[in-house]
mmCIF file of C-alpha atoms in Angstrom:
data_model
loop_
_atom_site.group_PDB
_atom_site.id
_atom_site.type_symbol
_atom_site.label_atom_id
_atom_site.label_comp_id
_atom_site.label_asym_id
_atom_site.label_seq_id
_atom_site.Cartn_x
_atom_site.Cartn_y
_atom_site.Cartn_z
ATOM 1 C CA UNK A 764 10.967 35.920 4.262
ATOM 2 C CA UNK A 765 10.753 33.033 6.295
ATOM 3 C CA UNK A 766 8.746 31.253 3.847
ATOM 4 C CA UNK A 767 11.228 31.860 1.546
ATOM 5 C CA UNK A 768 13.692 29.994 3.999
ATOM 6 C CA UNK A 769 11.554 27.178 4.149
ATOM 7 C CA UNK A 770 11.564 26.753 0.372
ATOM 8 C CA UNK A 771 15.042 27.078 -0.425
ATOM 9 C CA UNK A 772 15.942 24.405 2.615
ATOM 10 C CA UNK A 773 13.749 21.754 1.115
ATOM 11 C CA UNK A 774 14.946 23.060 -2.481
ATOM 12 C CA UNK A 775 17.908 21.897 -1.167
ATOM 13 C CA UNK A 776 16.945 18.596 0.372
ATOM 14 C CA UNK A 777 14.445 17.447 -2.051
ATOM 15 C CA UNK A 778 12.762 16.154 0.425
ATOM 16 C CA UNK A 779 9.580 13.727 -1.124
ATOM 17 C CA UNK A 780 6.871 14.039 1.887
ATOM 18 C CA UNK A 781 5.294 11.101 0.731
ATOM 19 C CA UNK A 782 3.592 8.225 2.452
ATOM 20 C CA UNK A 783 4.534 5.239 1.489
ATOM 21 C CA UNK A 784 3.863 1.686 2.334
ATOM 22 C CA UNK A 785 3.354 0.677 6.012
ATOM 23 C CA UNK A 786 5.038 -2.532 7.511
ATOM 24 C CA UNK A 787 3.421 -4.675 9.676
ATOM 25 C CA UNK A 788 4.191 -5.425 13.311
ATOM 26 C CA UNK A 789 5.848 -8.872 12.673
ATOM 27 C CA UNK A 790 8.024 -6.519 10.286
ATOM 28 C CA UNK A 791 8.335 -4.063 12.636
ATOM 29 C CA UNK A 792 10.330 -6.221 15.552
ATOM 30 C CA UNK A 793 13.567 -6.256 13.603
ATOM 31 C CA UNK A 794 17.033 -5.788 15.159
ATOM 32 C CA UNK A 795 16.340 -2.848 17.655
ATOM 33 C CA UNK A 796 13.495 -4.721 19.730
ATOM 34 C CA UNK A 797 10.986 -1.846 19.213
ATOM 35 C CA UNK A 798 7.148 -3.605 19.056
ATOM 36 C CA UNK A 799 6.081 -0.417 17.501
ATOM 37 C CA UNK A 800 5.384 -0.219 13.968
ATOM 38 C CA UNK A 801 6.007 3.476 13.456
ATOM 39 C CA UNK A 802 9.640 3.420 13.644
ATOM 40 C CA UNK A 803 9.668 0.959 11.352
ATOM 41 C CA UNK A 804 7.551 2.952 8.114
ATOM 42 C CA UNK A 805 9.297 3.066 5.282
ATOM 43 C CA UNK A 806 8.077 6.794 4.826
ATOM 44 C CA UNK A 807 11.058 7.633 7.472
ATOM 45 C CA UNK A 808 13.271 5.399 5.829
ATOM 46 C CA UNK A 809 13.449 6.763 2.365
ATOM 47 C CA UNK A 810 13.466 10.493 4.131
ATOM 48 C CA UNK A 811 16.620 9.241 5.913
ATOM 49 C CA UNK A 812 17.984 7.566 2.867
ATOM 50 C CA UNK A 813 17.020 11.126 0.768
ATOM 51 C CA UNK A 814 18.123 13.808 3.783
ATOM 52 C CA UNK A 815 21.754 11.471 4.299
ATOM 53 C CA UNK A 816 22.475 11.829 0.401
ATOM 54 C CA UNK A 817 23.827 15.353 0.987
ATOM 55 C CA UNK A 818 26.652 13.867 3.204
ATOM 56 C CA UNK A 819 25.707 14.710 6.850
ATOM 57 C CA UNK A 820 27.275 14.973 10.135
ATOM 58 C CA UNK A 821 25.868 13.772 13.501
ATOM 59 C CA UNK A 822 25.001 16.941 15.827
ATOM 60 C CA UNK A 823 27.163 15.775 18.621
ATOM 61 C CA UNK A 824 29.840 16.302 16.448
ATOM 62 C CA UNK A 825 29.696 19.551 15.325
ATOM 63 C CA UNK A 826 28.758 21.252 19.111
ATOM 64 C CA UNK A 827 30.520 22.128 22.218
ATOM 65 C CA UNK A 828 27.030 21.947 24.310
ATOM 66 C CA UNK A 829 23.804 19.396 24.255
ATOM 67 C CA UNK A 830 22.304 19.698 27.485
ATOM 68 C CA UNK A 831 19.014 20.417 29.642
ATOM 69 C CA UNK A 832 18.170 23.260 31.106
ATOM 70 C CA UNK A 833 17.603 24.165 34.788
ATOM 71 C CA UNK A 834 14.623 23.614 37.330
ATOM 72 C CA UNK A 835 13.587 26.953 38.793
ATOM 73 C CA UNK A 836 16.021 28.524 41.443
ATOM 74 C CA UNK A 837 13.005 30.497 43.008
ATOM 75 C CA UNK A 838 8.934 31.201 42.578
ATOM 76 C CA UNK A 839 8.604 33.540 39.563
ATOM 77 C CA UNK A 840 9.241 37.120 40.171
ATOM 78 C CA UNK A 841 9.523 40.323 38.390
ATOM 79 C CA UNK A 842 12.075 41.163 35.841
ATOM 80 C CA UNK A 843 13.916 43.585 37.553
ATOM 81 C CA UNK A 844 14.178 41.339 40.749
ATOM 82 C CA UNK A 845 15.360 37.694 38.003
ATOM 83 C CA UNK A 846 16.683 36.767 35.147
ATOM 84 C CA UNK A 847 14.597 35.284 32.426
ATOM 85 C CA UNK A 848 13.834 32.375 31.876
ATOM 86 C CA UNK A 849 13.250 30.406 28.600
ATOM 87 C CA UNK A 850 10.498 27.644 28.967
ATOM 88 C CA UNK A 851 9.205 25.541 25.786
ATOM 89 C CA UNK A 852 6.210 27.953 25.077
ATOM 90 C CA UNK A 853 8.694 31.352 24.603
ATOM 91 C CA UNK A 854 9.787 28.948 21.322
ATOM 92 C CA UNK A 855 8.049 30.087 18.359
ATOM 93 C CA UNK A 856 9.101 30.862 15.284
ATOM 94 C CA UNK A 857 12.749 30.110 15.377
ATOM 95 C CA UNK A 858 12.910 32.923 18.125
ATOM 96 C CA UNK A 859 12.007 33.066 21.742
ATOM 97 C CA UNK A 860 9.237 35.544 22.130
ATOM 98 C CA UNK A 861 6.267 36.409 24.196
ATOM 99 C CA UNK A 862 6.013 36.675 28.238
ATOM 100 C CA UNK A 863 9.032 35.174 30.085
ATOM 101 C CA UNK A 864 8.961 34.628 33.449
ATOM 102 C CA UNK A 865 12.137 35.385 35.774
ATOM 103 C CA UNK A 866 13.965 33.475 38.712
ATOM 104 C CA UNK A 867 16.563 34.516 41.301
ATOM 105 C CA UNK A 868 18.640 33.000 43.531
ATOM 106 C CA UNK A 869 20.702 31.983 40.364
ATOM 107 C CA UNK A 870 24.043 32.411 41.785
ATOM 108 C CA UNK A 871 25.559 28.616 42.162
ATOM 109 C CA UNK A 872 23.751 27.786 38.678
ATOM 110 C CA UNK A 873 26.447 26.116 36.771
ATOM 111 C CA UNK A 874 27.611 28.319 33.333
ATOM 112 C CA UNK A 875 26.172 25.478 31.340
ATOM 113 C CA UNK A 876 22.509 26.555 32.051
ATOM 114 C CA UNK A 877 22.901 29.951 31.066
ATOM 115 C CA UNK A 878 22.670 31.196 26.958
ATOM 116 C CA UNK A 879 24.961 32.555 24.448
ATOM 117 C CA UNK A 880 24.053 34.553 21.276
ATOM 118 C CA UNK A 881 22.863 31.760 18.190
ATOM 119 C CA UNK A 882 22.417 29.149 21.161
ATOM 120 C CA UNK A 883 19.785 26.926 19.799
ATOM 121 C CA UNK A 884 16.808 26.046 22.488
ATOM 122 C CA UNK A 885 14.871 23.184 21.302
ATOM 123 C CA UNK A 886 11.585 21.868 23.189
ATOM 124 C CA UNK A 887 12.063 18.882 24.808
ATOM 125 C CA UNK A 888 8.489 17.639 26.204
ATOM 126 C CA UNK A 889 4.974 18.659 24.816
ATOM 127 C CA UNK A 890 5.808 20.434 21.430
ATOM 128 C CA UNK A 891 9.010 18.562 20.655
ATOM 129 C CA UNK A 892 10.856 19.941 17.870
ATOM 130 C CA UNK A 893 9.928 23.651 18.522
ATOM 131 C CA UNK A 894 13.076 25.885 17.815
ATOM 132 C CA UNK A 895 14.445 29.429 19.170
ATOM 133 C CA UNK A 896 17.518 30.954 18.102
ATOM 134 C CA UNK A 897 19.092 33.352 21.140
ATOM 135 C CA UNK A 898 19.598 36.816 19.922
ATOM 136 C CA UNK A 899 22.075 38.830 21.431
ATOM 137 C CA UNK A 900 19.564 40.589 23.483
ATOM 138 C CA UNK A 901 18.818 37.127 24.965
ATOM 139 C CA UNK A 902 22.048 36.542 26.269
ATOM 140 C CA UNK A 903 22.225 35.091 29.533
ATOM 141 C CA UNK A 904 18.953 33.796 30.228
ATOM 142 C CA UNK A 905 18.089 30.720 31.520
ATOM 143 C CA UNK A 906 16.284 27.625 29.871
ATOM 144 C CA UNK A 907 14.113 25.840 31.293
ATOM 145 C CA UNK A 908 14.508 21.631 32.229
ATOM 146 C CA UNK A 909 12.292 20.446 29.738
ATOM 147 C CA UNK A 910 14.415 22.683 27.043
ATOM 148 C CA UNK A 911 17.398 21.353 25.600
ATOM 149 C CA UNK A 912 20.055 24.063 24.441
ATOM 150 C CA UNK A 913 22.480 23.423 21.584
ATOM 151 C CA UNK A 914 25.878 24.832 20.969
ATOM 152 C CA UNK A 915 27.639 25.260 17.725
ATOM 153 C CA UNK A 916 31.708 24.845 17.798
ATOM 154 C CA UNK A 917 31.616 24.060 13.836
ATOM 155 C CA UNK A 918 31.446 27.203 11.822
ATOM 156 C CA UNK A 919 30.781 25.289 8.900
ATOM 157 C CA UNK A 920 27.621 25.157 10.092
ATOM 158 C CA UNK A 921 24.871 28.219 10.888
ATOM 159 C CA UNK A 922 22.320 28.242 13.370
ATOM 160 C CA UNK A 923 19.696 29.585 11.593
ATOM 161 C CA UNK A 924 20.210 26.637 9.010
ATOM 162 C CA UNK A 925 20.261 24.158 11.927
ATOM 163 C CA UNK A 926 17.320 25.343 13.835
ATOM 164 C CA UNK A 927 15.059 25.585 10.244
ATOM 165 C CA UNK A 928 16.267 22.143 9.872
ATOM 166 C CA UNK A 929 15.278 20.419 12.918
ATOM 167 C CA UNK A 930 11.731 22.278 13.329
ATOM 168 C CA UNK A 931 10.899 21.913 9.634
ATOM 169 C CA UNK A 932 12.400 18.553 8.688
ATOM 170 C CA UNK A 933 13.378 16.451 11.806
ATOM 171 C CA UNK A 934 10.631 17.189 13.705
ATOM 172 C CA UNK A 935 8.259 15.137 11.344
ATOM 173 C CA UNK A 936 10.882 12.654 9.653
ATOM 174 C CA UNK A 937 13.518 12.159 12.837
ATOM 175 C CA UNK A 938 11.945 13.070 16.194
ATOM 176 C CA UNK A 939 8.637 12.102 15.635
ATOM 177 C CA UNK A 940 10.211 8.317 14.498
ATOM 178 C CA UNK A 941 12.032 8.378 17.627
ATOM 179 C CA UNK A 942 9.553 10.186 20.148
ATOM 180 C CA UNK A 943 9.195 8.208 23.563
ATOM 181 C CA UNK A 944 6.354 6.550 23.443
ATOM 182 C CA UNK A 945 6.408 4.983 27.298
ATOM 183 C CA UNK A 946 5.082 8.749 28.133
ATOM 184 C CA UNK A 947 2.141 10.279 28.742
ATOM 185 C CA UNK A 948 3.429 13.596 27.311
ATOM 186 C CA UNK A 949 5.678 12.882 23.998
ATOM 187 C CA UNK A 950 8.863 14.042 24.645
ATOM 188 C CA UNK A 951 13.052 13.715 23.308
ATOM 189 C CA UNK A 952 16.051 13.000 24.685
ATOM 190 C CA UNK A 953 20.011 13.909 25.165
ATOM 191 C CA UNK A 954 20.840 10.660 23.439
ATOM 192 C CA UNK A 955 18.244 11.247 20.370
ATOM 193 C CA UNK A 956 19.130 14.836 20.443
ATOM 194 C CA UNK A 957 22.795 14.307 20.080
ATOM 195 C CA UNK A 958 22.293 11.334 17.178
ATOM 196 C CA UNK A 959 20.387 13.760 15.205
ATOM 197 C CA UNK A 960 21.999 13.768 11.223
ATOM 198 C CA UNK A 961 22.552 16.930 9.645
ATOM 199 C CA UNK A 962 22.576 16.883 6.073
ATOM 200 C CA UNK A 963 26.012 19.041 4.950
ATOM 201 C CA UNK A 964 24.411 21.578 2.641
ATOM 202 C CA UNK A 965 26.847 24.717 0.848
ATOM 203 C CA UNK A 966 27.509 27.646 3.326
ATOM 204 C CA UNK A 967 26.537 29.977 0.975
ATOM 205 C CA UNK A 968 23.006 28.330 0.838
ATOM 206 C CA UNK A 969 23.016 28.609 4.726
ATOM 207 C CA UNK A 970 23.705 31.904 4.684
ATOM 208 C CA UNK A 971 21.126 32.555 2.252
ATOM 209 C CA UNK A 972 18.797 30.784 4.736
ATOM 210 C CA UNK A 973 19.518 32.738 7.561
ATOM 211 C CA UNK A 974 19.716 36.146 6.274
ATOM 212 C CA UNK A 975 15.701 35.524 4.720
ATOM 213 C CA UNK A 976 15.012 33.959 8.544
ATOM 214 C CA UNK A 977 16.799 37.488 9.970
ATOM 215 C CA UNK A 978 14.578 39.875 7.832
ATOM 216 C CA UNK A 979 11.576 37.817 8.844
ATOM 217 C CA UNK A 980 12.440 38.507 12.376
ATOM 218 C CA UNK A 981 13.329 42.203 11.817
ATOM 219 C CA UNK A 982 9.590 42.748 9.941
ATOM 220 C CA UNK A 983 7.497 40.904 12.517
ATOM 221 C CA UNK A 984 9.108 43.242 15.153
ATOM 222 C CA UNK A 985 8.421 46.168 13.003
ATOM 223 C CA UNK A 986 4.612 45.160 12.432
ATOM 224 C CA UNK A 987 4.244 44.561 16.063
ATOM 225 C CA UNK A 988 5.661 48.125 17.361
ATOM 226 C CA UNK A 989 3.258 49.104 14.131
ATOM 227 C CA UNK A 990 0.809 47.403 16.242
ATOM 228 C CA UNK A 991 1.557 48.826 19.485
ATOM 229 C CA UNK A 992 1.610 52.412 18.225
ATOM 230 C CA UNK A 993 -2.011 52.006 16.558
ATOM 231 C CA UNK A 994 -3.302 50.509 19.548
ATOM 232 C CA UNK A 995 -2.264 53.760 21.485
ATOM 233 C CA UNK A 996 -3.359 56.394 18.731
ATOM 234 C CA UNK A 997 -6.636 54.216 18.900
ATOM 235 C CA UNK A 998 -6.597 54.609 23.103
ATOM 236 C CA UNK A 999 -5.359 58.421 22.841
ATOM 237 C CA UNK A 1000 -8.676 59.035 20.877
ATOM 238 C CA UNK A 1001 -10.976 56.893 22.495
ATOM 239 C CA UNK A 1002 -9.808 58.998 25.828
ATOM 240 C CA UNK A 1003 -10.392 62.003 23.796
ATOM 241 C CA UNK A 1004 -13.987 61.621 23.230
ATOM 242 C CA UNK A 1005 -15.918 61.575 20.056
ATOM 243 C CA UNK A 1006 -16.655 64.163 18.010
ATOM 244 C CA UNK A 1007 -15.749 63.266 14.956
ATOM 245 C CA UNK A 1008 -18.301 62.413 11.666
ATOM 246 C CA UNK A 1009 -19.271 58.920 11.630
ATOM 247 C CA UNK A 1010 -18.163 57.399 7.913
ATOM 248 C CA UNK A 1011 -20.776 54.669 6.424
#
């Protein structure tokens, strides 16, 4: 399902993943004073160019929230003593999964670091570009300072469209052309974040998008409780003894 989802977004875009030619450093100086020749490769360029065809809107535009997350309130402690809290490795997916750590003392947090159902986390340092959708389950978490959490106000657009997009598409053709590259660790911005285009594609197709991304999620959760329960059968009869005829 979620390769389906993939397919029908860059169905959509016709995006070309092509190389093409590479410009040289003298070429490369041009009006913004960058010295390095990545940002400059026509390969992002014609991707722009291709993605922008669509008609597109700048992300700033269509959100009430861009904004980092929080530094922890407290050493980690135990769920039932914090609240979660979403760092870049829970992103995976499209959803935010696997062990979260919890912090308390989260009282004077401002509202602005706390999550709202189809909030869009998106990893700010290490694995830029990784993407999780909250689910309703998730609301009121925290994310974490080298997370940056987006906020839809335009229902034109879905989240589930807009998170596909930026982990599938911008991550290679728009963050990775603007990544810092004064760091040791590659990492985003609020600024690049916020002048990220987002091709306008029909609502119908972005529904169509998220509702394959939504049954992905609901069959990976079934296979893992699948999982789970075979793992304790497999326990229950290993605590059982043996007994049984041994099959060749």
């Amino acid at each position: 399902m979620a390769r389906l989802a993939q397919w029908l977004l860059l169905e959509t875009l016709l995006l070309n993943q092509r190389n093409h030619s590479i410009k040289t450093l003298k070429q490369s100086l041009g009006s913004s004073g960058r010295l390095d020749a990545e940002f400059y490769q026509e390969k992002y360029e014609r991707a722009e160019a291709q993605l922008k065809k669509h008609g597109f809107v700048l992300l700033e535009d269509i959100c009430s929230h861009i904004n980092y997350g929080s530094v922890p309130t407290s050493p980690y402690c135990g769920r039932d003593e914090g609240i979660p809290y979403i760092k870049g490795l829970n992103l995976k997916n499209l959803s935010i999964s696997g062990r979260l750590d919890c912090i308390k003392d989260t009282q004077k947090l401002a509202s602005k670091f706390f999550t709202q159902k189809n909030d869009i986390i998106i990893s700010q340092m290490g694995t830029v570009g990784d993407v999780g959708v909250v689910s309703q389950e998730q609301e009121g978490y925290i994310f974490a300072s080298f997370t940056i959490r987006v906020r839809l106000k335009d229902p034109h657009f879905n989240p589930f469209y807009i998170a596909l997009y930026i982990q599938d598409i911008a991550k290679n053709w728009y963050l990775q052309r603007h990544i810092a590259q004064a760091s040791v660790r590659q990492n985003t911005d609020l600024p690049t974040i916020r002048k990220l285009y987002i091709p306008k594609i029909p609502t119908p197709i972005q529904e169509n998008i998220a509702k394959h991304l939504q049954n992905s999620f609901t069959l990976r959760a079934q296979a893992k409780e699948a999982l789970e329960r075979a793992k304790m059968q497999l326990e229950h009869a290993l605590n059982l003894g043996g007994g049984g005829e041994t099959f060749v």
